[in-house]
Short mmCIF file of C-alpha atoms in Angstrom, two decimals:
data_model
loop_
_atom_site.label_atom_id
_atom_site.label_comp_id
_atom_site.label_asym_id
_atom_site.label_seq_id
_atom_site.Cartn_x
_atom_site.Cartn_y
_atom_site.Cartn_z
CA UNK A 83 -0.78 -31.42 0.09
CA UNK A 84 0.77 -33.77 -2.48
CA UNK A 85 1.08 -30.86 -4.91
CA UNK A 86 3.19 -28.76 -2.51
CA UNK A 87 6.91 -28.59 -3.19
CA UNK A 88 9.17 -27.27 -0.47
CA UNK A 89 12.44 -28.08 1.25
CA UNK A 90 12.39 -30.30 4.32
CA UNK A 91 15.32 -28.83 6.22
CA UNK A 92 14.11 -30.47 9.42
CA UNK A 93 15.25 -33.86 8.17
CA UNK A 94 18.76 -33.06 9.41
CA UNK A 95 17.49 -32.20 12.89
CA UNK A 96 15.62 -35.39 13.74
CA UNK A 97 18.00 -36.79 16.38
CA UNK A 98 20.75 -35.48 18.61
CA UNK A 99 23.31 -37.69 16.86
CA UNK A 100 22.29 -36.43 13.44
CA UNK A 101 22.41 -32.81 14.60
CA UNK A 102 25.96 -33.35 15.88
CA UNK A 103 27.00 -34.96 12.61
CA UNK A 104 26.03 -31.91 10.56
CA UNK A 105 27.07 -29.27 13.11
CA UNK A 106 29.00 -26.52 11.32
CA UNK A 107 30.75 -24.94 14.31
CA UNK A 108 32.37 -26.99 17.06
CA UNK A 109 33.46 -25.52 20.39
CA UNK A 110 36.41 -27.29 22.05
CA UNK A 111 38.25 -26.84 25.33
CA UNK A 112 41.42 -26.50 23.22
CA UNK A 113 39.99 -23.19 21.94
CA UNK A 114 40.20 -21.54 25.36
CA UNK A 115 42.69 -19.11 26.90
CA UNK A 116 42.06 -18.55 30.61
CA UNK A 117 42.83 -15.10 32.10
CA UNK A 118 44.45 -15.05 35.57
CA UNK A 119 45.15 -12.07 37.85
CA UNK A 120 48.34 -12.48 39.91
CA UNK A 121 49.26 -10.37 42.93
CA UNK A 122 52.23 -10.07 45.24
CA UNK A 123 52.24 -11.58 48.73
CA UNK A 124 51.33 -14.97 50.17
CA UNK A 125 48.10 -16.85 50.81
CA UNK A 126 46.05 -14.26 48.94
CA UNK A 127 42.88 -15.27 47.15
CA UNK A 128 40.87 -12.08 46.85
CA UNK A 129 37.45 -12.49 45.21
CA UNK A 130 36.68 -9.89 42.56
CA UNK A 131 33.29 -8.61 43.70
CA UNK A 132 32.07 -7.73 40.21
CA UNK A 133 33.27 -11.03 38.69
CA UNK A 134 31.85 -13.99 40.64
CA UNK A 135 34.24 -16.93 40.58
CA UNK A 136 37.28 -14.82 39.63
CA UNK A 137 40.09 -14.07 42.09
CA UNK A 138 43.30 -12.14 42.51
CA UNK A 139 45.84 -14.83 43.37
CA UNK A 140 49.23 -14.79 45.04
CA UNK A 141 51.76 -17.19 43.58
CA UNK A 142 51.00 -20.04 46.01
CA UNK A 143 47.34 -20.00 44.96
CA UNK A 144 48.33 -19.34 41.35
CA UNK A 145 50.20 -22.64 41.29
CA UNK A 146 47.04 -24.47 42.36
CA UNK A 147 45.06 -22.58 39.74
CA UNK A 148 47.29 -23.60 36.85
CA UNK A 149 47.29 -27.19 38.12
CA UNK A 150 43.50 -27.12 37.74
CA UNK A 151 43.68 -25.45 34.33
CA UNK A 152 46.03 -28.12 33.03
CA UNK A 153 43.94 -30.93 34.53
CA UNK A 154 40.92 -29.62 32.60
CA UNK A 155 42.78 -29.74 29.30
CA UNK A 156 42.85 -25.96 28.79
CA UNK A 157 46.04 -25.29 26.81
CA UNK A 158 46.78 -21.68 27.65
CA UNK A 159 46.55 -18.87 30.20
CA UNK A 160 47.05 -15.12 29.90
CA UNK A 161 48.55 -13.35 32.90
CA UNK A 162 47.61 -9.92 34.26
CA UNK A 163 49.74 -8.51 37.05
CA UNK A 164 48.57 -6.39 39.98
CA UNK A 165 51.71 -4.91 41.61
CA UNK A 166 52.05 -3.47 45.09
CA UNK A 167 53.94 -0.43 43.83
CA UNK A 168 53.03 1.86 40.95
CA UNK A 169 54.80 4.87 39.43
CA UNK A 170 54.47 7.26 36.51
CA UNK A 171 56.34 4.98 34.08
CA UNK A 172 54.98 1.59 35.19
CA UNK A 173 58.41 0.25 36.05
CA UNK A 174 57.06 -2.96 37.59
CA UNK A 175 55.81 -3.96 34.13
CA UNK A 176 59.40 -4.54 33.01
CA UNK A 177 61.06 -5.40 36.34
CA UNK A 178 62.94 -8.71 36.39
CA UNK A 179 61.13 -9.63 39.59
CA UNK A 180 57.79 -8.17 38.51
CA UNK A 181 54.75 -10.20 39.45
CA UNK A 182 54.01 -11.37 35.88
CA UNK A 183 57.63 -12.32 35.34
CA UNK A 184 57.65 -14.37 38.55
CA UNK A 185 54.33 -16.02 37.72
CA UNK A 186 55.56 -16.86 34.23
CA UNK A 187 58.67 -18.58 35.55
CA UNK A 188 56.61 -20.54 38.07
CA UNK A 189 54.07 -21.62 35.44
CA UNK A 190 56.75 -22.87 33.07
CA UNK A 191 58.55 -24.71 35.87
CA UNK A 192 55.36 -26.49 36.94
CA UNK A 193 53.85 -27.08 33.50
CA UNK A 194 56.37 -26.66 30.65
CA UNK A 195 53.74 -27.42 28.00
CA UNK A 196 51.22 -24.85 29.23
CA UNK A 197 51.22 -21.92 26.82
CA UNK A 198 51.79 -18.80 28.91
CA UNK A 199 50.70 -15.50 27.35
CA UNK A 200 51.84 -12.25 28.94
CA UNK A 201 49.55 -9.25 28.64
CA UNK A 202 51.85 -6.36 27.76
CA UNK A 203 50.53 -3.02 28.94
CA UNK A 204 51.30 -0.34 31.52
CA UNK A 205 47.88 0.56 32.93
CA UNK A 206 48.05 -1.82 35.91
CA UNK A 207 51.53 -0.54 36.76
CA UNK A 208 51.17 3.24 36.41
CA UNK A 209 49.92 5.48 39.19
CA UNK A 210 47.79 7.38 36.66
CA UNK A 211 46.18 4.22 35.22
CA UNK A 212 46.88 4.92 31.56
CA UNK A 213 48.49 2.54 29.08
CA UNK A 214 51.47 4.75 28.33
CA UNK A 215 53.50 7.78 29.33
CA UNK A 216 51.40 10.83 30.23
CA UNK A 217 52.63 14.35 29.46
CA UNK A 218 50.43 17.38 30.10
CA UNK A 219 47.41 15.12 30.46
CA UNK A 220 47.97 13.37 27.12
CA UNK A 221 49.20 9.81 26.55
CA UNK A 222 52.20 10.26 24.28
CA UNK A 223 52.81 7.59 21.72
CA UNK A 224 56.49 7.10 20.93
CA UNK A 225 57.85 7.38 24.47
CA UNK A 226 55.29 4.76 25.48
CA UNK A 227 56.59 2.36 22.81
CA UNK A 228 60.02 2.28 24.45
CA UNK A 229 58.58 1.16 27.80
CA UNK A 230 56.19 -1.34 26.23
CA UNK A 231 59.08 -2.90 24.35
CA UNK A 232 61.07 -3.19 27.58
CA UNK A 233 58.10 -4.94 29.19
CA UNK A 234 57.74 -7.37 26.29
CA UNK A 235 61.43 -8.31 26.32
CA UNK A 236 61.34 -8.75 30.09
CA UNK A 237 58.34 -11.07 29.80
CA UNK A 238 60.02 -13.10 27.06
CA UNK A 239 63.15 -13.45 29.20
CA UNK A 240 60.96 -14.79 32.01
CA UNK A 241 59.70 -17.53 29.69
CA UNK A 242 56.46 -16.20 28.19
CA UNK A 243 55.49 -18.21 25.11
CA UNK A 244 53.46 -15.39 23.55
CA UNK A 245 53.53 -11.61 24.03
CA UNK A 246 50.10 -9.95 23.94
CA UNK A 247 50.38 -6.14 23.76
CA UNK A 248 47.09 -4.48 24.64
CA UNK A 249 47.98 -0.78 24.75
CA UNK A 250 46.74 0.42 21.31
CA UNK A 251 49.62 2.81 20.71
CA UNK A 252 50.42 3.42 17.03
CA UNK A 253 53.32 1.21 15.96
CA UNK A 254 53.31 -0.99 19.05
CA UNK A 255 53.62 -4.24 17.11
CA UNK A 256 56.55 -2.93 15.04
CA UNK A 257 58.37 -1.66 18.13
CA UNK A 258 57.85 -4.84 20.12
CA UNK A 259 58.74 -7.09 17.18
CA UNK A 260 62.00 -5.20 16.69
CA UNK A 261 62.76 -5.31 20.41
CA UNK A 262 62.10 -9.04 20.69
CA UNK A 263 64.17 -9.80 17.60
CA UNK A 264 67.12 -7.73 18.78
CA UNK A 265 66.99 -9.50 22.15
CA UNK A 266 67.14 -12.90 20.44
CA UNK A 267 63.45 -13.78 20.72
CA UNK A 268 62.73 -14.07 17.01
CA UNK A 269 60.52 -17.12 17.58
CA UNK A 270 58.25 -15.54 20.21
CA UNK A 271 54.92 -14.67 18.55
CA UNK A 272 52.93 -11.50 19.13
CA UNK A 273 49.22 -11.85 19.87
CA UNK A 274 48.18 -8.30 19.14
CA UNK A 275 45.14 -6.61 20.63
CA UNK A 276 44.70 -5.37 17.09
CA UNK A 277 41.07 -4.28 17.37
CA UNK A 278 40.36 -2.92 20.85
CA UNK A 279 37.43 -0.63 21.41
CA UNK A 280 36.96 1.97 24.14
CA UNK A 281 34.21 -0.07 25.75
CA UNK A 282 32.03 0.08 28.84
CA UNK A 283 32.27 -3.72 29.00
CA UNK A 284 35.68 -3.46 30.71
CA UNK A 285 34.39 -2.20 34.05
CA UNK A 286 34.76 -5.39 36.11
CA UNK A 287 38.27 -6.00 34.70
CA UNK A 288 39.38 -2.63 36.02
CA UNK A 289 38.21 -3.71 39.47
CA UNK A 290 40.23 -6.91 39.17
CA UNK A 291 43.39 -5.31 37.77
CA UNK A 292 43.18 -2.00 39.67
CA UNK A 293 43.67 -0.28 36.34
CA UNK A 294 41.09 2.48 36.11
CA UNK A 295 42.44 5.79 34.75
CA UNK A 296 42.84 8.37 37.49
CA UNK A 297 41.82 11.11 35.07
CA UNK A 298 40.25 11.27 31.63
CA UNK A 299 39.57 8.17 29.59
CA UNK A 300 41.25 6.01 26.94
CA UNK A 301 39.37 7.27 23.90
CA UNK A 302 42.44 8.90 22.32
CA UNK A 303 44.02 5.48 21.85
CA UNK A 304 41.26 2.87 22.04
CA UNK A 305 38.77 2.74 19.18
CA UNK A 306 35.35 4.35 18.83
CA UNK A 307 32.70 1.67 19.28
CA UNK A 308 30.71 3.06 16.33
CA UNK A 309 33.50 2.39 13.80
CA UNK A 310 33.81 -0.62 11.55
CA UNK A 311 36.29 0.25 8.78
CA UNK A 312 38.75 1.57 11.34
CA UNK A 313 39.04 -1.97 12.68
CA UNK A 314 40.32 -3.17 9.32
CA UNK A 315 42.88 -0.35 9.20
CA UNK A 316 44.12 -1.25 12.68
CA UNK A 317 44.33 -4.95 11.90
CA UNK A 318 46.06 -4.32 8.56
CA UNK A 319 48.70 -2.17 10.25
CA UNK A 320 49.43 -4.89 12.80
CA UNK A 321 49.69 -7.56 10.12
CA UNK A 322 52.17 -5.40 8.20
CA UNK A 323 54.19 -4.80 11.40
CA UNK A 324 54.56 -8.49 12.19
CA UNK A 325 51.65 -9.64 14.35
CA UNK A 326 51.05 -13.39 14.56
CA UNK A 327 47.51 -13.34 16.05
CA UNK A 328 44.75 -10.69 15.90
CA UNK A 329 42.57 -10.09 18.96
CA UNK A 330 39.11 -8.53 18.72
CA UNK A 331 38.01 -6.99 22.03
CA UNK A 332 35.24 -7.00 23.21
CA UNK A 333 33.74 -10.01 21.48
CA UNK A 334 30.00 -10.32 21.99
CA UNK A 335 28.91 -6.89 20.77
CA UNK A 336 31.51 -6.96 17.99
CA UNK A 337 30.81 -10.26 16.24
CA UNK A 338 30.38 -8.39 12.96
CA UNK A 339 33.88 -6.95 13.37
CA UNK A 340 35.27 -10.39 14.13
CA UNK A 341 33.81 -11.75 10.91
CA UNK A 342 35.26 -8.80 8.97
CA UNK A 343 38.70 -9.48 10.42
CA UNK A 344 38.44 -13.19 9.66
CA UNK A 345 37.33 -12.53 6.10
CA UNK A 346 40.11 -10.06 5.39
CA UNK A 347 43.18 -11.59 7.05
CA UNK A 348 44.68 -15.06 7.25
CA UNK A 349 46.14 -14.85 10.76
CA UNK A 350 44.45 -16.66 13.67
CA UNK A 351 41.69 -14.52 15.20
CA UNK A 352 41.25 -14.38 18.98
CA UNK A 353 38.00 -13.29 20.64
CA UNK A 354 38.29 -11.67 24.06
CA UNK A 355 35.09 -12.53 25.93
CA UNK A 356 35.55 -9.62 28.31
CA UNK A 357 34.70 -9.08 31.96
CA UNK A 358 31.43 -7.22 31.44
CA UNK A 359 30.12 -9.97 29.18
CA UNK A 360 31.10 -12.55 31.79
CA UNK A 361 29.60 -10.65 34.72
CA UNK A 362 26.25 -10.07 33.05
CA UNK A 363 25.80 -13.79 32.52
CA UNK A 364 26.91 -14.55 36.07
CA UNK A 365 24.50 -12.01 37.53
CA UNK A 366 21.57 -13.30 35.50
CA UNK A 367 22.40 -16.90 36.43
CA UNK A 368 22.64 -16.08 40.12
CA UNK A 369 19.17 -14.54 39.92
CA UNK A 370 17.81 -17.67 38.27
CA UNK A 371 16.87 -15.86 35.10
CA UNK A 372 18.89 -18.00 32.68
CA UNK A 373 20.47 -21.43 32.36
CA UNK A 374 24.15 -20.52 32.80
CA UNK A 375 25.60 -23.57 31.07
CA UNK A 376 23.41 -23.27 28.00
CA UNK A 377 23.90 -19.50 27.70
CA UNK A 378 27.70 -19.70 28.10
CA UNK A 379 28.16 -22.45 25.55
CA UNK A 380 25.85 -20.71 23.07
CA UNK A 381 27.70 -17.42 23.57
CA UNK A 382 31.14 -18.95 23.09
CA UNK A 383 29.94 -20.88 20.04
CA UNK A 384 28.69 -17.63 18.51
CA UNK A 385 32.22 -16.24 18.75
CA UNK A 386 33.65 -19.23 16.92
CA UNK A 387 30.91 -19.01 14.32
CA UNK A 388 31.80 -15.35 13.81
CA UNK A 389 35.38 -16.30 13.00
CA UNK A 390 37.30 -16.75 16.24
CA UNK A 391 39.95 -19.45 16.24
CA UNK A 392 40.64 -18.98 19.96
CA UNK A 393 38.65 -17.44 22.82
CA UNK A 394 39.97 -15.68 25.92
CA UNK A 395 37.26 -16.26 28.49
CA UNK A 396 36.75 -16.28 32.25
CA UNK A 397 34.22 -19.06 31.59
CA UNK A 398 37.00 -21.38 30.40
CA UNK A 399 37.13 -23.74 33.38
CA UNK A 400 33.36 -24.17 33.59
CA UNK A 401 33.01 -24.47 29.83
CA UNK A 402 35.73 -27.14 29.69
CA UNK A 403 33.86 -29.18 32.31
CA UNK A 404 30.55 -28.78 30.53
CA UNK A 405 32.01 -29.83 27.19
CA UNK A 406 33.27 -32.99 28.88
CA UNK A 407 29.84 -33.60 30.39
CA UNK A 408 30.99 -32.90 33.97
#
């Protein structure tokens, strides 16, 4: 054996302290953005059946929720609205008293330092469930941009710190950037859903947001899950149009795409750990098949290792507790 020459990589794994000292990727509670679904009415806390632990919240319960988020040291939330009334043009998305606008004002009144991100789309607000204006069964691009820009400006006026357009129309970042600038919001950043695939992992979210298309699908505007180079074209367009963050959605099955985006662009990259990814872990944990804490932390760490600077995740509250040893 004395004549063997080989590397002893295990030397750096001998103790827990040593392993932590040489750890390459560190997951922090400050990395998390927590998604919240807000609804109209009072004393409403509707559990989302397909997303254990996630609720639709009226504003009175929403206030308690953000109190908890802040107490856990999570720096940011992203708001999704579920309105009582829907129409063909999603008018509640840009209404001054829309549910996201009201929730934004409340959040900033209660916790001025909490970073409030407004999801900017139309699908939750339209009676047809698509992310833009529908004509003859097709989601038309340019007319949709006008409404999305109105929504973004309305959200900024309500106090949103970041606008996060998720619609995947061509030119949506350019249109929203111009609209925000003309309205005097030159310092409000855009967190673009730059790389958003037409994915089956969104199913539980559509239950929570009541946003399923009433006809057809979203494949004419969301990306084909088989494509890789297309993601770079989409991200490049958004960078050129003025995006400040680049979201990759979904995250877990697209870690290769996340690394490509990180390697090719210098903007902060955001992973969206989507509803289907969350629900699969929850279901397996409830059946006793996995250790939920270990699986969640490993999964979120994999997203950071792949290049994510921030992570939108429904696991945020639990993960923050676990990272603090609670």
